Amino acid sequence: MAIELADELIELERAAWTEQQEGQLTVETSMRVHAAITAHAEATGQPRAQVEQALKKSVRYPDGPPPR
């Protein structure tokens, strides 16, 4: 089953990932992303953990995971 991700959710995660890479991730940003993931999972009937995993993967590795 493919995980559906809303554009707004992707933008929130991108902002959080940018803050994290800059060493400036705030609790507020983190909690906004967490709440958005939970709401999206509930609204779409998808498992929350799978939504979060797919979201992070799509933002952090848009071209696929790095080679091992």
GROMACS .gro file of N, CA, C and O in nm:
model
  272
    1MET      N    1   0.084  -0.118   0.000
    1MET     CA    2   0.000   0.000   0.000
    1MET      C    3   0.089   0.125   0.000
    1MET      O    4   0.175   0.141   0.085
    2ALA      N    5   0.069   0.210  -0.095
    2ALA     CA    6   0.145   0.335  -0.104
    2ALA      C    7   0.091   0.435  -0.002
    2ALA      O    8  -0.030   0.447   0.016
    3ILE      N    9   0.180   0.503   0.064
    3ILE     CA   10   0.141   0.604   0.163
    3ILE      C   11   0.117   0.735   0.091
    3ILE      O   12   0.203   0.784   0.016
    4GLU      N   13   0.001   0.795   0.112
    4GLU     CA   14  -0.033   0.924   0.053
    4GLU      C   15   0.015   1.035   0.145
    4GLU      O   16  -0.008   1.030   0.265
    5LEU      N   17   0.080   1.135   0.088
    5LEU     CA   18   0.131   1.249   0.165
    5LEU      C   19   0.077   1.379   0.106
    5LEU      O   20   0.088   1.402  -0.013
    6ALA      N   21   0.022   1.463   0.192
    6ALA     CA   22  -0.028   1.593   0.149
    6ALA      C   23   0.089   1.690   0.132
    6ALA      O   24   0.190   1.682   0.203
    7ASP      N   25   0.074   1.782   0.039
    7ASP     CA   26   0.179   1.883   0.014
    7ASP      C   27   0.211   1.963   0.140
    7ASP      O   28   0.328   1.993   0.167
    8GLU      N   29   0.108   1.997   0.217
    8GLU     CA   30   0.130   2.076   0.340
    8GLU      C   31   0.216   1.999   0.439
    8GLU      O   32   0.300   2.057   0.509
    9LEU      N   33   0.195   1.869   0.446
    9LEU     CA   34   0.271   1.784   0.536
    9LEU      C   35   0.418   1.780   0.493
    9LEU      O   36   0.509   1.791   0.576
   10ILE      N   37   0.440   1.769   0.364
   10ILE     CA   38   0.576   1.767   0.312
   10ILE      C   39   0.647   1.899   0.340
   10ILE      O   40   0.764   1.900   0.381
   11GLU      N   41   0.577   2.010   0.324
   11GLU     CA   42   0.637   2.141   0.351
   11GLU      C   43   0.673   2.156   0.499
   11GLU      O   44   0.779   2.211   0.532
   12LEU      N   45   0.587   2.110   0.587
   12LEU     CA   46   0.617   2.115   0.731
   12LEU      C   47   0.743   2.034   0.763
   12LEU      O   48   0.829   2.079   0.838
   13GLU      N   49   0.752   1.914   0.707
   13GLU     CA   50   0.868   1.829   0.732
   13GLU      C   51   0.995   1.890   0.673
   13GLU      O   52   1.101   1.884   0.734
   14ARG      N   53   0.984   1.952   0.556
   14ARG     CA   54   1.101   2.019   0.497
   14ARG      C   55   1.152   2.130   0.588
   14ARG      O   56   1.273   2.145   0.606
   15ALA      N   57   1.060   2.207   0.643
   15ALA     CA   58   1.099   2.315   0.734
   15ALA      C   59   1.167   2.258   0.858
   15ALA      O   60   1.271   2.310   0.903
   16ALA      N   61   1.112   2.150   0.912
   16ALA     CA   62   1.171   2.088   1.031
   16ALA      C   63   1.308   2.029   1.000
   16ALA      O   64   1.401   2.043   1.078
   17TRP      N   65   1.321   1.966   0.884
   17TRP     CA   66   1.449   1.907   0.844
   17TRP      C   67   1.555   2.015   0.826
   17TRP      O   68   1.670   1.999   0.868
   18THR      N   69   1.518   2.128   0.768
   18THR     CA   70   1.610   2.240   0.751
   18THR      C   71   1.656   2.291   0.887
   18THR      O   72   1.775   2.312   0.910
   19GLU      N   73   1.559   2.311   0.978
   19GLU     CA   74   1.595   2.356   1.113
   19GLU      C   75   1.688   2.256   1.181
   19GLU      O   76   1.785   2.295   1.247
   20GLN      N   77   1.659   2.128   1.165
   20GLN     CA   78   1.742   2.025   1.230
   20GLN      C   79   1.884   2.028   1.175
   20GLN      O   80   1.981   2.021   1.251
   21GLN      N   81   1.898   2.040   1.045
   21GLN     CA   82   2.031   2.044   0.984
   21GLN      C   83   2.110   2.168   1.028
   21GLN      O   84   2.232   2.163   1.033
   22GLU      N   85   2.039   2.276   1.057
   22GLU     CA   86   2.104   2.399   1.102
   22GLU      C   87   2.124   2.401   1.254
   22GLU      O   88   2.174   2.499   1.308
   23GLY      N   89   2.082   2.295   1.322
   23GLY     CA   90   2.095   2.288   1.467
   23GLY      C   91   1.999   2.380   1.538
   23GLY      O   92   2.025   2.423   1.650
   24GLN      N   93   1.885   2.412   1.474
   24GLN     CA   94   1.791   2.507   1.531
   24GLN      C   95   1.648   2.452   1.540
   24GLN      O   96   1.553   2.530   1.545
   25LEU      N   97   1.632   2.321   1.540
   25LEU     CA   98   1.499   2.262   1.548
   25LEU      C   99   1.438   2.295   1.684
   25LEU      O  100   1.499   2.272   1.788
   26THR      N  101   1.319   2.352   1.682
   26THR     CA  102   1.252   2.388   1.806
   26THR      C  103   1.148   2.283   1.843
   26THR      O  104   1.101   2.207   1.757
   27VAL      N  105   1.111   2.280   1.968
   27VAL     CA  106   1.006   2.190   2.015
   27VAL      C  107   0.876   2.225   1.944
   27VAL      O  108   0.800   2.137   1.903
   28GLU      N  109   0.850   2.352   1.925
   28GLU     CA  110   0.728   2.398   1.858
   28GLU      C  111   0.718   2.341   1.716
   28GLU      O  112   0.614   2.287   1.677
   29THR      N  113   0.826   2.350   1.640
   29THR     CA  114   0.825   2.296   1.504
   29THR      C  115   0.806   2.146   1.507
   29THR      O  116   0.726   2.090   1.431
   30SER      N  117   0.878   2.080   1.593
   30SER     CA  118   0.868   1.935   1.605
   30SER      C  119   0.726   1.892   1.641
   30SER      O  120   0.672   1.797   1.582
   31MET      N  121   0.664   1.962   1.732
   31MET     CA  122   0.528   1.927   1.774
   31MET      C  123   0.426   1.955   1.663
   31MET      O  124   0.329   1.880   1.648
   32ARG      N  125   0.449   2.061   1.585
   32ARG     CA  126   0.359   2.089   1.471
   32ARG      C  127   0.364   1.976   1.369
   32ARG      O  128   0.261   1.933   1.318
   33VAL      N  129   0.484   1.928   1.339
   33VAL     CA  130   0.499   1.818   1.244
   33VAL      C  131   0.434   1.692   1.300
   33VAL      O  132   0.360   1.623   1.231
   34HIS      N  133   0.460   1.662   1.426
   34HIS     CA  134   0.402   1.544   1.489
   34HIS      C  135   0.250   1.548   1.484
   34HIS      O  136   0.185   1.449   1.447
   35ALA      N  137   0.192   1.661   1.518
   35ALA     CA  138   0.046   1.676   1.516
   35ALA      C  139  -0.009   1.662   1.375
   35ALA      O  140  -0.114   1.599   1.353
   36ALA      N  141   0.061   1.718   1.278
   36ALA     CA  142   0.016   1.710   1.139
   36ALA      C  143   0.023   1.567   1.087
   36ALA      O  144  -0.067   1.522   1.016
   37ILE      N  145   0.126   1.494   1.125
   37ILE     CA  146   0.138   1.353   1.084
   37ILE      C  147   0.023   1.273   1.144
   37ILE      O  148  -0.042   1.194   1.075
   38THR      N  149  -0.002   1.294   1.272
   38THR     CA  150  -0.110   1.222   1.339
   38THR      C  151  -0.245   1.253   1.275
   38THR      O  152  -0.323   1.161   1.246
   39ALA      N  153  -0.273   1.380   1.251
   39ALA     CA  154  -0.400   1.419   1.190
   39ALA      C  155  -0.414   1.361   1.050
   39ALA      O  156  -0.521   1.312   1.012
   40HIS      N  157  -0.306   1.364   0.973
   40HIS     CA  158  -0.310   1.311   0.837
   40HIS      C  159  -0.334   1.159   0.839
   40HIS      O  160  -0.415   1.108   0.761
   41ALA      N  161  -0.266   1.090   0.927
   41ALA     CA  162  -0.283   0.945   0.937
   41ALA      C  163  -0.427   0.910   0.974
   41ALA      O  164  -0.488   0.820   0.915
   42GLU      N  165  -0.483   0.981   1.071
   42GLU     CA  166  -0.621   0.956   1.112
   42GLU      C  167  -0.719   0.987   0.999
   42GLU      O  168  -0.812   0.912   0.975
   43ALA      N  169  -0.696   1.098   0.930
   43ALA     CA  170  -0.788   1.140   0.823
   43ALA      C  171  -0.785   1.045   0.703
   43ALA      O  172  -0.887   1.028   0.636
   44THR      N  173  -0.671   0.984   0.679
   44THR     CA  174  -0.658   0.897   0.562
   44THR      C  175  -0.665   0.749   0.596
   44THR      O  176  -0.662   0.665   0.506
   45GLY      N  177  -0.669   0.716   0.724
   45GLY     CA  178  -0.675   0.577   0.766
   45GLY      C  179  -0.546   0.501   0.745
   45GLY      O  180  -0.545   0.379   0.734
   46GLN      N  181  -0.436   0.575   0.742
   46GLN     CA  182  -0.304   0.513   0.724
   46GLN      C  183  -0.236   0.501   0.860
   46GLN      O  184  -0.256   0.585   0.948
   47PRO      N  185  -0.151   0.400   0.880
   47PRO     CA  186  -0.078   0.388   1.006
   47PRO      C  187   0.015   0.508   1.027
   47PRO      O  188   0.089   0.546   0.936
   48ARG      N  189   0.009   0.566   1.146
   48ARG     CA  190   0.087   0.686   1.176
   48ARG      C  191   0.236   0.665   1.155
   48ARG      O  192   0.304   0.748   1.094
   49ALA      N  193   0.289   0.556   1.204
   49ALA     CA  194   0.432   0.530   1.192
   49ALA      C  195   0.474   0.519   1.045
   49ALA      O  196   0.582   0.567   1.007
   50GLN      N  197   0.390   0.459   0.964
   50GLN     CA  198   0.422   0.447   0.821
   50GLN      C  199   0.415   0.581   0.750
   50GLN      O  200   0.495   0.608   0.660
   51VAL      N  201   0.321   0.666   0.791
   51VAL     CA  202   0.313   0.802   0.735
   51VAL      C  203   0.441   0.878   0.769
   51VAL      O  204   0.503   0.939   0.682
   52GLU      N  205   0.482   0.871   0.895
   52GLU     CA  206   0.603   0.942   0.937
   52GLU      C  207   0.726   0.891   0.862
   52GLU      O  208   0.809   0.970   0.814
   53GLN      N  209   0.738   0.760   0.850
   53GLN     CA  210   0.852   0.702   0.780
   53GLN      C  211   0.855   0.745   0.633
   53GLN      O  212   0.960   0.785   0.582
   54ALA      N  213   0.742   0.737   0.566
   54ALA     CA  214   0.735   0.777   0.425
   54ALA      C  215   0.765   0.925   0.409
   54ALA      O  216   0.832   0.967   0.313
   55LEU      N  217   0.715   1.006   0.501
   55LEU     CA  218   0.737   1.150   0.495
   55LEU      C  219   0.885   1.183   0.509
   55LEU      O  220   0.941   1.258   0.429
   56LYS      N  221   0.949   1.127   0.609
   56LYS     CA  222   1.092   1.155   0.631
   56LYS      C  223   1.175   1.107   0.513
   56LYS      O  224   1.267   1.175   0.469
   57LYS      N  225   1.140   0.989   0.461
   57LYS     CA  226   1.212   0.935   0.347
   57LYS      C  227   1.198   1.027   0.225
   57LYS      O  228   1.295   1.054   0.156
   58SER      N  229   1.077   1.076   0.201
   58SER     CA  230   1.055   1.160   0.083
   58SER      C  231   1.125   1.295   0.093
   58SER      O  232   1.170   1.350  -0.007
   59VAL      N  233   1.138   1.347   0.216
   59VAL     CA  234   1.204   1.477   0.235
   59VAL      C  235   1.355   1.463   0.242
   59VAL      O  236   1.429   1.538   0.179
   60ARG      N  237   1.403   1.364   0.314
   60ARG     CA  238   1.547   1.350   0.334
   60ARG      C  239   1.620   1.281   0.218
   60ARG      O  240   1.738   1.305   0.197
   61TYR      N  241   1.548   1.196   0.146
   61TYR     CA  242   1.608   1.123   0.035
   61TYR      C  243   1.516   1.129  -0.088
   61TYR      O  244   1.464   1.027  -0.132
   62PRO      N  245   1.495   1.248  -0.144
   62PRO     CA  246   1.402   1.260  -0.256
   62PRO      C  247   1.443   1.179  -0.379
   62PRO      O  248   1.359   1.141  -0.460
   63ASP      N  249   1.572   1.150  -0.392
   63ASP     CA  250   1.621   1.071  -0.506
   63ASP      C  251   1.648   0.926  -0.470
   63ASP      O  252   1.717   0.857  -0.542
   64GLY      N  253   1.596   0.883  -0.355
   64GLY     CA  254   1.622   0.747  -0.307
   64GLY      C  255   1.732   0.748  -0.203
   64GLY      O  256   1.807   0.845  -0.191
   65PRO      N  257   1.742   0.642  -0.125
   65PRO     CA  258   1.844   0.638  -0.019
   65PRO      C  259   1.985   0.634  -0.078
   65PRO      O  260   2.005   0.588  -0.190
   66PRO      N  261   2.080   0.686   0.000
   66PRO     CA  262   2.219   0.685  -0.049
   66PRO      C  263   2.270   0.541  -0.059
   66PRO      O  264   2.224   0.453   0.013
   67PRO      N  265   2.365   0.515  -0.148
   67PRO     CA  266   2.420   0.379  -0.160
   67PRO      C  267   2.494   0.340  -0.033
   67PRO      O  268   2.552   0.425   0.034
   68ARG      N  269   2.493   0.214  -0.005
   68ARG     CA  270   2.563   0.164   0.116
   68ARG      C  271   2.701   0.118   0.082
   68ARG      O  272   2.737   0.078  -0.017
   0.00000   0.00000   0.00000
